CSV table of C-alpha atoms and ligand atoms in Angstrom, one decimal:
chain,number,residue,atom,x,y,z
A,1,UNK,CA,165.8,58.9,77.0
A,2,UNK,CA,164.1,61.4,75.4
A,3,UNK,CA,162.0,64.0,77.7
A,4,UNK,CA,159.2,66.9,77.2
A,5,UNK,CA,159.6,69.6,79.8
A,6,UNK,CA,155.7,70.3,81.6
A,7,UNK,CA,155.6,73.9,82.9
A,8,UNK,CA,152.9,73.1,85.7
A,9,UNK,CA,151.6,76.5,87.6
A,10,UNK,CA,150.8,75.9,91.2
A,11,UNK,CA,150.4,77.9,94.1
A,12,UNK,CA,152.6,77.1,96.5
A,13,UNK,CA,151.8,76.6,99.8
A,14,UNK,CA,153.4,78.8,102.1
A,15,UNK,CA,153.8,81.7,99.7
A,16,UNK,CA,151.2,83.7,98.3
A,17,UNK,CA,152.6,83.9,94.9
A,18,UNK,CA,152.3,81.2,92.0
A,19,UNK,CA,155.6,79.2,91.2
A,20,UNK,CA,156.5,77.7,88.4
A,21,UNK,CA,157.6,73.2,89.0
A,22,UNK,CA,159.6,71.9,86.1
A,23,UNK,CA,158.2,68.2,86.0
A,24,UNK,CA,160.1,65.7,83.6
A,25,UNK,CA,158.0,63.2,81.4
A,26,UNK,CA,159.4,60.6,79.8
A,27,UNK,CA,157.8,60.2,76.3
A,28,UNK,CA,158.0,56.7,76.3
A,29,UNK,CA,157.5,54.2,79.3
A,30,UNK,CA,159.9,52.9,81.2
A,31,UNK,CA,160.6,48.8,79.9
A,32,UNK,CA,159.4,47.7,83.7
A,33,UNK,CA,155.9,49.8,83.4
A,34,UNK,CA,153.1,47.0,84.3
A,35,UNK,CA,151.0,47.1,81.4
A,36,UNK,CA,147.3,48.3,82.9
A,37,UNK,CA,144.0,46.1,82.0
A,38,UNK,CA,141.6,47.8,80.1
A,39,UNK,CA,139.2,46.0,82.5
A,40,UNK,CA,141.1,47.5,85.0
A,41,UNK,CA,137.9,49.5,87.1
A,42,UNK,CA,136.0,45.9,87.3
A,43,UNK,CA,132.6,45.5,89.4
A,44,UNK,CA,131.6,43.5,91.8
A,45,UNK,CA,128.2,42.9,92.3
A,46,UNK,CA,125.4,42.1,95.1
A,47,UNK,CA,124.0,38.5,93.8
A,48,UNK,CA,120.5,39.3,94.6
A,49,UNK,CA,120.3,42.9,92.9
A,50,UNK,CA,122.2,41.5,90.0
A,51,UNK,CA,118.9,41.6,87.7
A,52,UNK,CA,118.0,44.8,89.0
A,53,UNK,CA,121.5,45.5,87.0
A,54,UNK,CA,120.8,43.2,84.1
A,55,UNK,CA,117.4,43.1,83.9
A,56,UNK,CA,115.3,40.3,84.4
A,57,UNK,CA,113.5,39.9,81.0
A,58,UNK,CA,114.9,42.1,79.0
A,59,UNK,CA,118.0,44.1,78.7
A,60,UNK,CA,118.3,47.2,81.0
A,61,UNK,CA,119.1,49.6,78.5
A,62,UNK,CA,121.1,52.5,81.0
A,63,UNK,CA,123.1,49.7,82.4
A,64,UNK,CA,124.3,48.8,78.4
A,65,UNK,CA,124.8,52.2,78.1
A,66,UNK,CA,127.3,53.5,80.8
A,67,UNK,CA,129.0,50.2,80.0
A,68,UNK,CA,129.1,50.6,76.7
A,69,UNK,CA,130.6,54.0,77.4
A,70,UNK,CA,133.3,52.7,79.3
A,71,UNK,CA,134.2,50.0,76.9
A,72,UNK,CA,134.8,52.8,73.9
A,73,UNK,CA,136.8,54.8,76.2
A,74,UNK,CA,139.3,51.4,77.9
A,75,UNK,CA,138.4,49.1,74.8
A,76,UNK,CA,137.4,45.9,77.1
A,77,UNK,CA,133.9,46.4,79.1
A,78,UNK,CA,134.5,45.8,82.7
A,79,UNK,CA,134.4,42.2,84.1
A,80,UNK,CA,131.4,41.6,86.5
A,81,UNK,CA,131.5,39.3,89.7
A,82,UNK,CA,128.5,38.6,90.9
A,83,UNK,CA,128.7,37.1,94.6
A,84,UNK,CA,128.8,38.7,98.0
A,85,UNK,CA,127.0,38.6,101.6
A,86,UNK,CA,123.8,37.8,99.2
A,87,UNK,CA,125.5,35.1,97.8
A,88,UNK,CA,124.4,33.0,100.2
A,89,UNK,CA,120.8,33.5,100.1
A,90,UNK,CA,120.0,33.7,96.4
A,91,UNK,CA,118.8,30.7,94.4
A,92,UNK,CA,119.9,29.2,90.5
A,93,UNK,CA,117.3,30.5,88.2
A,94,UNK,CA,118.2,29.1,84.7
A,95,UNK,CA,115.8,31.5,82.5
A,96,UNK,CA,117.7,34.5,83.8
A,97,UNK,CA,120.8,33.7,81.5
A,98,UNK,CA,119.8,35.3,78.8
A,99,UNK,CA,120.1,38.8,79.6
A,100,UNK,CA,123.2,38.4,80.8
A,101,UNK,CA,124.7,37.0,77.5
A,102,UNK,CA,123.4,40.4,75.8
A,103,UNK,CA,125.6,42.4,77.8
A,104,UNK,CA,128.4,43.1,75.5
A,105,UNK,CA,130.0,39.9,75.6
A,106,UNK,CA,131.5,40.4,79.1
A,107,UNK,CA,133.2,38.4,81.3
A,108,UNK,CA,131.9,37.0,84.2
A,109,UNK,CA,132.9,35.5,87.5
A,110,UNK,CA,130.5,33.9,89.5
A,111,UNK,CA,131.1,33.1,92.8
A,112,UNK,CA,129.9,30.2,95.0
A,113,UNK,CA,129.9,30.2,99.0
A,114,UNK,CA,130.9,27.0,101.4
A,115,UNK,CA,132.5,28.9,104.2
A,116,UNK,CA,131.8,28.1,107.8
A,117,UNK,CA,132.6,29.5,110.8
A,118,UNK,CA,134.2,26.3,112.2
A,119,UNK,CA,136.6,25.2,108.7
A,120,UNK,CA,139.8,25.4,109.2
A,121,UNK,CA,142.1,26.2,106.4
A,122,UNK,CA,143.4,22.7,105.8
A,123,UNK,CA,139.0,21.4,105.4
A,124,UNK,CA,138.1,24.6,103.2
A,125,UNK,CA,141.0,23.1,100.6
A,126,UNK,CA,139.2,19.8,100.9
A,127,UNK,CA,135.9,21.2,100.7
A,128,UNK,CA,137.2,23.8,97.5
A,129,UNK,CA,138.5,20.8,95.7
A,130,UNK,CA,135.4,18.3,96.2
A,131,UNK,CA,133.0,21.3,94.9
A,132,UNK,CA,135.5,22.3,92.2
A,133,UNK,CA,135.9,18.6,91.0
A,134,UNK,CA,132.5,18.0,90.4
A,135,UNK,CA,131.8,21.6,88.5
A,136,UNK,CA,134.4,21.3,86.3
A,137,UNK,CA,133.3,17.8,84.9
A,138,UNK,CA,130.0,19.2,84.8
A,139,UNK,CA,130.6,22.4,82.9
A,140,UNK,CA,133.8,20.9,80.8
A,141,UNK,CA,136.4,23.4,83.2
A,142,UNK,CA,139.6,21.9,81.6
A,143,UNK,CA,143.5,22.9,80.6
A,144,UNK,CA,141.9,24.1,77.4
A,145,UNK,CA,138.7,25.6,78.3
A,146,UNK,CA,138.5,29.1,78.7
A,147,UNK,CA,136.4,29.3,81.7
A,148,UNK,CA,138.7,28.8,84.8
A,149,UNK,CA,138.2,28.7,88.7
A,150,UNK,CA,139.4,31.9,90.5
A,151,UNK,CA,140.8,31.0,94.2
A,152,UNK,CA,140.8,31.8,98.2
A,153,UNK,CA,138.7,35.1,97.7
A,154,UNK,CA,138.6,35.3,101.7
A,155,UNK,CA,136.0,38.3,102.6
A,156,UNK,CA,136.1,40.0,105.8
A,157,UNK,CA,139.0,39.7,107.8
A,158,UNK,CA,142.6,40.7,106.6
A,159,UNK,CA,144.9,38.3,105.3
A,160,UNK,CA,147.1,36.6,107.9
A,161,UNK,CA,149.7,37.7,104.6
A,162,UNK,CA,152.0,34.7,106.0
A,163,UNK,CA,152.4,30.7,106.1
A,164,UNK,CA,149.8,30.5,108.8
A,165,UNK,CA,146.3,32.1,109.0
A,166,UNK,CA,144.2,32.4,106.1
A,167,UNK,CA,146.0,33.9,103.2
A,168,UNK,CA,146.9,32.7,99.6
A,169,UNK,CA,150.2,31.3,100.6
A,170,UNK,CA,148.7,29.4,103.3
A,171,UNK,CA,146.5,27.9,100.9
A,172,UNK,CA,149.0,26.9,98.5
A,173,UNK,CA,151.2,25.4,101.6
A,174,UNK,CA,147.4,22.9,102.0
A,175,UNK,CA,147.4,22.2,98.6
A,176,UNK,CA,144.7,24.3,96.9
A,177,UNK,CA,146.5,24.2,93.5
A,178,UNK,CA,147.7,20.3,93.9
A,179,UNK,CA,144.4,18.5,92.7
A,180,UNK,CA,143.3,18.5,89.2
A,181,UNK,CA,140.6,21.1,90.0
A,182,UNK,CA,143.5,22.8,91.6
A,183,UNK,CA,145.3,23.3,88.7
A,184,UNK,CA,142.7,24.9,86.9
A,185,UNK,CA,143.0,28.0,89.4
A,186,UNK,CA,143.8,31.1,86.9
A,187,UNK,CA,143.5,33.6,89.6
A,188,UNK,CA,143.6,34.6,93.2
A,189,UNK,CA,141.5,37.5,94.5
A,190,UNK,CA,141.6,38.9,97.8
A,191,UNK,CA,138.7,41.5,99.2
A,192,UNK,CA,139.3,44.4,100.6
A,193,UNK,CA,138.3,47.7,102.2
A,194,UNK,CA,139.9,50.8,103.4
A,195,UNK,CA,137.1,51.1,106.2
A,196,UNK,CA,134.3,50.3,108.0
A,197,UNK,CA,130.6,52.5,108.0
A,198,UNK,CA,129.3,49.5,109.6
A,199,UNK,CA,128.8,50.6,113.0
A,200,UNK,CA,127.8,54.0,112.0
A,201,UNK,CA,130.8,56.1,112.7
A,202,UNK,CA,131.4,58.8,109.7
A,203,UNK,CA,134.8,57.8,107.9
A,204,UNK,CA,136.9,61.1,107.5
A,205,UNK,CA,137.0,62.3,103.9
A,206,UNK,CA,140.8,63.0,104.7
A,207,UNK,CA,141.7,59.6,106.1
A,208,UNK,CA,140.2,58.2,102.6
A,209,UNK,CA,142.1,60.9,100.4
A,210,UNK,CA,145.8,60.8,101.9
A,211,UNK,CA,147.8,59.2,99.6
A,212,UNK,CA,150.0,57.1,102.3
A,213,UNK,CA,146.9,55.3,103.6
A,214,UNK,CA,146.1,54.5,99.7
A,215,UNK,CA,149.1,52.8,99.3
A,216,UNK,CA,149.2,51.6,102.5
A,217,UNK,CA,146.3,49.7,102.4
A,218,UNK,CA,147.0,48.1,99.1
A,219,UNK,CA,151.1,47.3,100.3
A,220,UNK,CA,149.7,45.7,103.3
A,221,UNK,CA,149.1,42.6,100.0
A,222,UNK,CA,152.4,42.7,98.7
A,223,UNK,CA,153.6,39.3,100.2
A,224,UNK,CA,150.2,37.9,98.5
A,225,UNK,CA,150.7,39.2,95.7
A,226,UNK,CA,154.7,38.0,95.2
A,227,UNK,CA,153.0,34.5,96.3
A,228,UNK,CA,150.5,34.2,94.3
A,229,UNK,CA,152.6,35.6,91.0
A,230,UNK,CA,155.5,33.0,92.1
A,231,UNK,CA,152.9,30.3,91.2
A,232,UNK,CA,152.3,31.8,87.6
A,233,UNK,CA,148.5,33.4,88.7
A,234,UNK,CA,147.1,36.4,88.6
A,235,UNK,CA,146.2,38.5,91.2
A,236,UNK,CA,143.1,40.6,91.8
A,237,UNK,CA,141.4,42.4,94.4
A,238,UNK,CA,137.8,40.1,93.4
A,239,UNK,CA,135.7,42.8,95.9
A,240,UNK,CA,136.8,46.6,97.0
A,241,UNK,CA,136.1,50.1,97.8
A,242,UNK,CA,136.2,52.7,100.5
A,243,UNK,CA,134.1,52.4,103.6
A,244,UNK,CA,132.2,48.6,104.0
A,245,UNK,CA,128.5,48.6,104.4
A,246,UNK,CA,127.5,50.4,101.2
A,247,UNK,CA,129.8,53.8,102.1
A,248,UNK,CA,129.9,56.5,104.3
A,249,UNK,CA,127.7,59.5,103.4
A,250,UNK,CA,129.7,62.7,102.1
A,251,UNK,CA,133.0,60.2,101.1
A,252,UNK,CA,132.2,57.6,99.3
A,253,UNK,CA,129.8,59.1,97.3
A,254,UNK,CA,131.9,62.6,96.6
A,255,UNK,CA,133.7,63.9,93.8
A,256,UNK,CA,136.9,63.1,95.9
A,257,UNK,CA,136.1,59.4,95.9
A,258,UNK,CA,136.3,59.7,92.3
A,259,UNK,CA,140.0,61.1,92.7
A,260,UNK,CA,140.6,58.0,95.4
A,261,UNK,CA,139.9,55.2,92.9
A,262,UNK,CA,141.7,57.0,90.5
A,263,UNK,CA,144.7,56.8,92.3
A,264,UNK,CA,143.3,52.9,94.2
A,265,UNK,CA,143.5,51.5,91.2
A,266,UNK,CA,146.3,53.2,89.5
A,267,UNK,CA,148.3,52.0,92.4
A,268,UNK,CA,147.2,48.5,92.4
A,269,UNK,CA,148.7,48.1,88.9
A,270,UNK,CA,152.2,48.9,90.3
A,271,UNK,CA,152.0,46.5,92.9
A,272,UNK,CA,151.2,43.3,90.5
A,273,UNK,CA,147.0,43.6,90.9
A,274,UNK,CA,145.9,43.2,87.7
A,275,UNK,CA,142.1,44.5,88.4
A,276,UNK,CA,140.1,45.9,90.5
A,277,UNK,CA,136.3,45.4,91.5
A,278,UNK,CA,135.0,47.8,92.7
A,279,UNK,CA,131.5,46.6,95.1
A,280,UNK,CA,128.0,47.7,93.8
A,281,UNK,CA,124.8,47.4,95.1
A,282,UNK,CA,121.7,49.2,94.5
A,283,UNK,CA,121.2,52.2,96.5
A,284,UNK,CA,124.7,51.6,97.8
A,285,UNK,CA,126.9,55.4,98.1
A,286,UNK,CA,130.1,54.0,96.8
A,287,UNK,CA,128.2,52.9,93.6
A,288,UNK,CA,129.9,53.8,90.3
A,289,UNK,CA,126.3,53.5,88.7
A,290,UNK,CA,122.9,53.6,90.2
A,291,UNK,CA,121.5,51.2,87.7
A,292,UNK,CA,117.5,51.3,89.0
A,293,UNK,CA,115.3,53.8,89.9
A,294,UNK,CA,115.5,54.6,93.6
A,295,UNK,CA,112.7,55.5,95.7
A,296,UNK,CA,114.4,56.3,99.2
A,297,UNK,CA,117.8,58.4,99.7
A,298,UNK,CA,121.1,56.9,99.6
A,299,UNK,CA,122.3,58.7,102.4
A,300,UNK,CA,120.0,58.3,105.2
A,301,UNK,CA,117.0,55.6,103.6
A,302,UNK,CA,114.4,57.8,104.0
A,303,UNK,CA,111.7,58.1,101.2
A,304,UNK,CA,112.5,60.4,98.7
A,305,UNK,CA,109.5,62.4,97.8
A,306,UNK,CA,109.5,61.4,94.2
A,307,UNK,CA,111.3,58.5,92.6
A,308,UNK,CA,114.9,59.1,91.0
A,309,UNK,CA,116.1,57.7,87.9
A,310,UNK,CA,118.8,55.3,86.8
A,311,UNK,CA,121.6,57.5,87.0
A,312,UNK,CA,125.7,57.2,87.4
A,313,UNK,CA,127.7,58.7,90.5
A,314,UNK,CA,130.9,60.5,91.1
A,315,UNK,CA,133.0,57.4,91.5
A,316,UNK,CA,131.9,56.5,87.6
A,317,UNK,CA,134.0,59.4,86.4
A,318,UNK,CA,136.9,57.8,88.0
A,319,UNK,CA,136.4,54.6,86.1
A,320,UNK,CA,136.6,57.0,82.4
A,321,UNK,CA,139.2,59.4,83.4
B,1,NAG,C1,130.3,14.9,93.2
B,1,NAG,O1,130.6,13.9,92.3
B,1,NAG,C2,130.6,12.6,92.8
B,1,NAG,C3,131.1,11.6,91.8
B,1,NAG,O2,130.5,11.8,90.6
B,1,NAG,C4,129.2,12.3,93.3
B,1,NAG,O3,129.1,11.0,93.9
B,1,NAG,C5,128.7,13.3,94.3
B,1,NAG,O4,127.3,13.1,94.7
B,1,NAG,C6,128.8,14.7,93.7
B,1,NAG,N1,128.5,15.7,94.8
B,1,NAG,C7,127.7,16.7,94.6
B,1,NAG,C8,127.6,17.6,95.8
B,1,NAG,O5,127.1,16.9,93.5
B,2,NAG,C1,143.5,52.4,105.0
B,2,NAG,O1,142.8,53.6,104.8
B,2,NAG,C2,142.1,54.1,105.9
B,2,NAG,C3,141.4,55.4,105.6
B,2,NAG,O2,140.6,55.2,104.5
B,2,NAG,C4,143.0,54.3,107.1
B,2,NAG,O3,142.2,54.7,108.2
B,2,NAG,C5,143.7,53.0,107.4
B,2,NAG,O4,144.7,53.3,108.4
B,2,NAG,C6,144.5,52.6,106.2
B,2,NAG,N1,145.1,51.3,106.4
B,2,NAG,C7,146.4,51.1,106.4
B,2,NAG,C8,146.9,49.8,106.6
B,2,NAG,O5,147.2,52.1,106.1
């Protein structure tokens, strides 16, 4: 196979003196290479802030923009899920549709919410399959319709990643795909999060950044993934990024956490995840775009002493690298 020879300078670590690295790229890739989405960075986004993205009566023009941007640079826009904890507080309102349809002729994936605590596995398949029976005769979800459902999208806790628990293949084993409405299951998405600023504790900047724990965290899906692909779906991870509760300040909203989704989503690919959506909110520090104007700090809530425009963040420059 033909090769170009990079002549990388780089300090090396325990000398003082530059060395030269002879690095070999291949000029074409490799038959196996997964081909990468160009919807690859995705968003995910808070249900109840999702016209604070959109706009509620008219288009919001910075949101169009740094989308637009993104789609001239990948040649897709990103897909948009609109769901999450607010999900299950927000309420149908049919005359906000139309901004949403100006929005570059997106895809999007709305999610609905019937979890309880008490379900087991076996009743959420039942449940899943009542709800997705009567949705798809009433919005025409068929074998040739291009709208499909997406499945299991279990938040929160890890998958059990095994025949028991709550994972993907446990779901198949109950018979999510078996029903008519079951069959019209194109995907599987999974959510996910390296950490936790929940409680309060600072996630380390270093923890985030070491390329191990990257992978680590996204291997941990590997026997989802092989199940999910063994059935013919795709695989995504529907909701993602660093810390959980918005971000930690000083990690998820540095330069570096530009550098982790870079190499996140990267990874992903190699492992059979086909995209990636990456959570958003307003105000939230792991946003890629700040898509309203903010009157209190993203870092600690207090007021800001004068308002801050719509504007985008670190992460955003991993999404166009
Ligand atoms: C689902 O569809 C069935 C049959 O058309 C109907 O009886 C039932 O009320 C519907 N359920 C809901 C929650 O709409
Ligand atoms: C995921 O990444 C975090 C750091 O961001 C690390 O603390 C955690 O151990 C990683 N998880 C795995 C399974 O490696």
């Amino acid at each position: 196979m033909a090769t170009s020879i990079l002549r990388i300078l780089c300090v090396a670590l325990l000398g003082k003196e530059a060395s030269g690295v002879n690095v070999a790229i291949p000029l074409i890739a490799p038959s196996t290479a997964p081909r990468v989405s160009p919807s690859l960075f995705s968003f995910s986004i808070e249900q109840d802030r999702w016209t604070d993205w959109a706009g509620s009566t008219s288009r919001n023009q910075f949101l169009f923009n740094t989308l637009d941007n993104l789609a001239r640079l990948t040649g897709a826009p990103p897909d948009i899920r609109i769901g999450a904890n607010s999900e299950d507080h927000t309420k149908f309102k049919a005359a906000i549709q139309t901004t949403q349809s100006s929005l570059l002729g997106m895809r999007f994936i709305r999610q609905l919410n019937f979890f309880h605590l008490t379900l087991t596995l076996y009743g959420f398949v039942q449940e899943w399959t009542y709800f997705a029976t009567n949705i798809s005769a009433a919005m025409g979800i068929s074998s040739t319709s291009h709208t499909k459902f997406w499945g299991v999208a279990f938040a929160g806790a890890q998958s059990s990643h095994s025949l028991t628990g709550w994972s993907p293949q446990s779901a198949f084993k109950e018979g999510l795909l078996n029903s008519a409405a079951g069959s019209l299951i194109s995907t599987v998405s999974q959510h996910h999060y390296s950490g936790s600023f929940c409680s309060g504790n600072a996630g380390l900047l270093q923890d985030l950044m070491t390329k191990s724990t990257i992978r680590a965290n996204l291997s941990l899906y590997l026997p989802d993934i092989a199940a999910t692909r063994g059935r013919g779906l795709d695989y995504v991870l529907g909701e993602t990024n660093s810390y959980s509760c918005h971000g930690a300040p000083g990690v998820s909203n540095s330069a570096d956490a530009a550098l982790w989704r870079l190499d996140y989503a990267l990874y992903a690919t190699q492992i059979g995840i086909s995209k990636v959506f990456f959570h958003q909110g307003v105000g939230f520090k792991y946003n890629h775009i700040q898509p309203a104007t903010l009157t209190r700090s993203t870092a600690d809530g207090s007021d800001l002493p004068w308002p801050l425009p719509p504007h985008v963040q670190p992460a955003y420059y991993g999404a166009i690298t």
